[in-house]
Amino acid sequence: MCSTPAAGAAGVISAIDLAPENAAQVAVRTAAGEFLCPVEVRTGDVTALPYADAAFDAVWSANVTQYLPDAALCAMLCEARRVLKPGGRLALKETEDSAFRLHPLPPLLLWRLFDALAQAGEMTIIGGLRGLYLPQFVGQAGFVQVQCSVTTIERWAPLRPVETALVAELVAWLADKAETLALPDGDLAQWRTLADPAAPGYLLRQ
């Protein structure tokens, strides 16, 4: 956050998050002196920012747009433009799930699940597959000089504990979602095995 050279000790950060527990965590870190400059944090909705017009030099958003339907995404971007000063900068960091892989999980098994989840209206998947189209939404909101870059993130075994926990949680979430859908029996059986730590085919044992 504020420890970056762009903000510096003279900067001020206003942080907002929909989840009270996330806002509380930022408040704790701020009180502990982790940041170089003051950080004001509150709970709120990015589609209705509680800030004055032209209040900020920059707006930074990480892993938020994935959870917003198209109309809410447009509202968020319009709000970002409203609170930015003329010449201000918007930066969005988001997932791009069209290249998502969990090796050695069969790709078609994952894509059948993704397709079924998208058809069922699961915004986590729909938004994650919209990543490459974000520049279009940003341009339609009135921003100019829109640029996009894709960074590949790879995690290979042996995983660090934090990575192991991340993958375990992700596989468990996917397997739980699979149980709610009309997938082939063979797919459901595979998901149960992949997510079961007691099964020989548990993904994190491969």
Coordinates of C-alpha atoms in Angstrom, one line a residue:
M1 CA 0.0 0.0 0.0
C2 CA 1.6 3.2 1.3
S3 CA 5.1 1.8 1.5
T4 CA 5.5 2.3 -2.3
P5 CA 7.7 5.2 -3.5
A6 CA 4.7 6.6 -5.4
A7 CA 2.9 7.4 -2.2
G8 CA 5.9 8.2 0.0
A9 CA 5.8 9.5 3.6
A10 CA 3.9 12.6 2.4
G11 CA 1.1 10.6 0.8
V12 CA -2.3 9.7 2.2
I13 CA -4.2 6.4 1.5
S14 CA -7.9 5.9 1.7
A15 CA -8.8 2.2 1.8
I16 CA -12.2 0.7 1.4
D17 CA -13.5 -2.9 1.5
L18 CA -16.9 -4.5 1.6
A19 CA -15.8 -7.0 4.2
P20 CA -15.5 -5.5 7.8
E21 CA -12.9 -8.1 8.7
N22 CA -10.6 -6.9 5.8
A23 CA -11.0 -3.3 6.8
A24 CA -10.3 -4.2 10.4
Q25 CA -7.1 -6.0 9.4
V26 CA -5.9 -2.9 7.6
A27 CA -6.7 -0.8 10.7
V28 CA -4.6 -3.1 12.8
R29 CA -1.6 -3.0 10.4
T30 CA -1.9 0.8 10.3
A31 CA -1.9 1.1 14.1
A32 CA 1.2 -1.1 14.1
G33 CA 3.0 1.4 12.0
E34 CA 3.5 -0.8 8.9
F35 CA 2.9 2.0 6.4
L36 CA 4.9 5.1 5.7
C37 CA 1.9 7.5 5.5
P38 CA -1.5 7.8 7.1
V39 CA -4.1 5.2 6.0
E40 CA -7.8 5.9 6.5
V41 CA -9.8 2.7 6.2
R42 CA -13.6 2.1 6.1
T43 CA -16.1 -0.5 5.1
G44 CA -18.0 0.4 2.0
D45 CA -19.2 -0.4 -1.6
V46 CA -17.0 0.4 -4.6
T47 CA -20.0 1.1 -6.7
A48 CA -20.9 4.0 -4.4
L49 CA -17.6 5.5 -3.1
P50 CA -18.0 7.8 -0.1
Y51 CA -15.5 10.3 -1.4
A52 CA -15.7 13.7 -3.0
D53 CA -15.2 14.3 -6.7
A54 CA -11.6 14.7 -7.9
A55 CA -10.2 13.6 -4.5
F56 CA -7.4 11.3 -5.5
D57 CA -4.3 11.1 -7.7
A58 CA -4.7 7.4 -8.2
V59 CA -7.2 4.5 -7.6
W60 CA -5.8 1.0 -7.1
S61 CA -8.1 -2.1 -7.1
A62 CA -7.0 -5.7 -6.6
N63 CA -9.2 -8.8 -7.1
V64 CA -12.4 -6.9 -6.9
T65 CA -13.9 -6.7 -10.4
Q66 CA -14.1 -10.5 -10.7
Y67 CA -17.0 -10.5 -8.2
L68 CA -19.0 -7.8 -9.9
P69 CA -21.7 -8.3 -12.6
D70 CA -21.3 -6.1 -15.7
A71 CA -23.6 -3.3 -14.5
A72 CA -21.8 -3.2 -11.1
L73 CA -18.4 -3.2 -12.8
C74 CA -19.5 -0.2 -14.9
A75 CA -20.7 1.6 -11.8
M76 CA -17.4 1.0 -10.0
L77 CA -15.4 2.3 -13.0
C78 CA -17.6 5.4 -13.2
E79 CA -17.1 6.0 -9.5
A80 CA -13.3 5.6 -9.9
R81 CA -13.3 8.2 -12.6
R82 CA -15.4 10.6 -10.5
V83 CA -13.1 10.5 -7.5
L84 CA -9.9 10.9 -9.6
K85 CA -8.4 14.2 -10.3
P86 CA -7.9 15.2 -14.0
G87 CA -5.0 13.2 -15.2
G88 CA -5.3 10.7 -12.4
R89 CA -4.5 7.0 -12.8
L90 CA -6.6 3.9 -12.4
A91 CA -4.9 0.6 -11.9
L92 CA -6.8 -2.7 -11.8
K93 CA -5.2 -6.1 -10.9
E94 CA -7.4 -9.1 -11.7
T95 CA -7.4 -12.8 -12.4
E96 CA -7.6 -14.1 -16.0
D97 CA -9.0 -17.6 -15.8
S98 CA -9.1 -18.6 -19.4
A99 CA -5.5 -19.8 -18.9
F100 CA -6.1 -21.4 -15.5
R101 CA -4.7 -24.9 -15.0
L102 CA -4.3 -27.3 -12.0
H103 CA -1.9 -29.9 -13.3
P104 CA -2.2 -32.9 -13.4
L105 CA -6.0 -32.4 -13.2
P106 CA -7.5 -33.1 -16.6
P107 CA -8.2 -29.8 -18.4
L108 CA -11.6 -30.8 -19.7
L109 CA -12.7 -31.9 -16.2
L110 CA -12.0 -28.3 -15.0
W111 CA -13.6 -26.7 -18.1
R112 CA -16.8 -28.7 -17.8
L113 CA -17.0 -27.5 -14.2
F114 CA -16.2 -23.9 -15.2
D115 CA -18.9 -24.0 -17.9
A116 CA -21.5 -25.4 -15.6
L117 CA -20.7 -22.8 -12.9
A118 CA -20.9 -20.0 -15.5
Q119 CA -24.2 -21.3 -16.7
A120 CA -25.5 -21.4 -13.1
G121 CA -24.5 -17.7 -12.7
E122 CA -21.4 -18.2 -10.4
M123 CA -19.9 -14.7 -10.6
T124 CA -16.5 -15.9 -9.4
I125 CA -16.1 -17.8 -12.6
I126 CA -17.9 -15.4 -14.9
G127 CA -15.8 -12.5 -13.7
G128 CA -12.6 -14.5 -13.8
L129 CA -13.2 -15.3 -17.5
R130 CA -13.8 -11.6 -18.2
G131 CA -10.3 -10.4 -17.4
L132 CA -9.1 -9.9 -20.9
Y133 CA -12.2 -7.7 -21.6
L134 CA -11.6 -5.3 -18.8
P135 CA -9.9 -2.7 -21.0
Q136 CA -13.1 -2.4 -23.0
F137 CA -15.1 -1.7 -19.8
V138 CA -12.4 0.8 -18.7
G139 CA -12.6 2.6 -22.0
Q140 CA -16.4 2.8 -22.0
A141 CA -16.2 4.4 -18.6
G142 CA -14.3 7.3 -20.2
F143 CA -10.7 6.5 -19.4
V144 CA -8.1 7.1 -22.0
Q145 CA -4.7 5.6 -22.8
V146 CA -5.9 2.2 -21.5
Q147 CA -3.2 -0.4 -21.4
C148 CA -3.3 -4.1 -20.4
S149 CA -0.7 -6.7 -19.6
V150 CA -0.9 -10.3 -18.5
T151 CA 1.5 -11.9 -16.0
T152 CA 1.7 -15.6 -15.7
I153 CA 2.0 -17.0 -12.2
E154 CA 3.3 -20.5 -11.8
R155 CA 3.5 -22.6 -8.6
W156 CA 5.3 -25.9 -8.8
A157 CA 5.9 -28.6 -6.2
P158 CA 7.3 -28.6 -3.6
L159 CA 4.9 -25.9 -2.5
R160 CA 5.4 -23.5 0.4
P161 CA 2.9 -24.0 3.2
V162 CA 0.9 -20.9 2.2
E163 CA 0.7 -22.2 -1.4
T164 CA -0.4 -25.7 -0.2
A165 CA -3.2 -24.1 1.9
L166 CA -4.2 -22.0 -1.1
V167 CA -4.5 -25.0 -3.5
A168 CA -6.2 -27.2 -0.9
E169 CA -8.8 -24.5 -0.3
L170 CA -9.3 -23.9 -4.0
V171 CA -9.7 -27.7 -4.8
A172 CA -12.2 -28.1 -1.9
W173 CA -14.2 -25.1 -3.1
L174 CA -14.3 -26.5 -6.7
A175 CA -15.3 -30.0 -5.4
D176 CA -18.1 -28.5 -3.2
K177 CA -19.4 -26.5 -6.1
A178 CA -19.4 -29.6 -8.4
E179 CA -21.8 -31.3 -5.9
T180 CA -24.4 -28.6 -6.6
L181 CA -24.4 -29.1 -10.4
A182 CA -25.7 -31.7 -12.9
L183 CA -22.3 -33.0 -13.9
P184 CA -21.6 -36.5 -15.2
D185 CA -21.2 -39.1 -12.4
G186 CA -17.6 -39.7 -13.5
D187 CA -16.7 -36.0 -13.0
L188 CA -18.3 -35.9 -9.6
A189 CA -16.3 -39.0 -8.5
Q190 CA -13.1 -37.4 -9.8
W191 CA -13.7 -34.2 -7.9
R192 CA -14.4 -36.1 -4.7
T193 CA -11.1 -37.9 -5.0
L194 CA -9.1 -34.8 -5.9
A195 CA -10.4 -33.0 -2.9
D196 CA -10.2 -35.8 -0.3
P197 CA -6.9 -35.7 1.7
A198 CA -7.5 -39.3 2.6
A199 CA -7.7 -40.5 -1.0
P200 CA -4.7 -41.8 -3.0
G201 CA -5.7 -39.5 -5.8
Y202 CA -5.8 -36.3 -3.7
L203 CA -4.4 -33.5 -5.9
L204 CA -1.8 -32.4 -3.4
R205 CA -0.2 -35.8 -3.3
Q206 CA 0.5 -35.7 -7.1

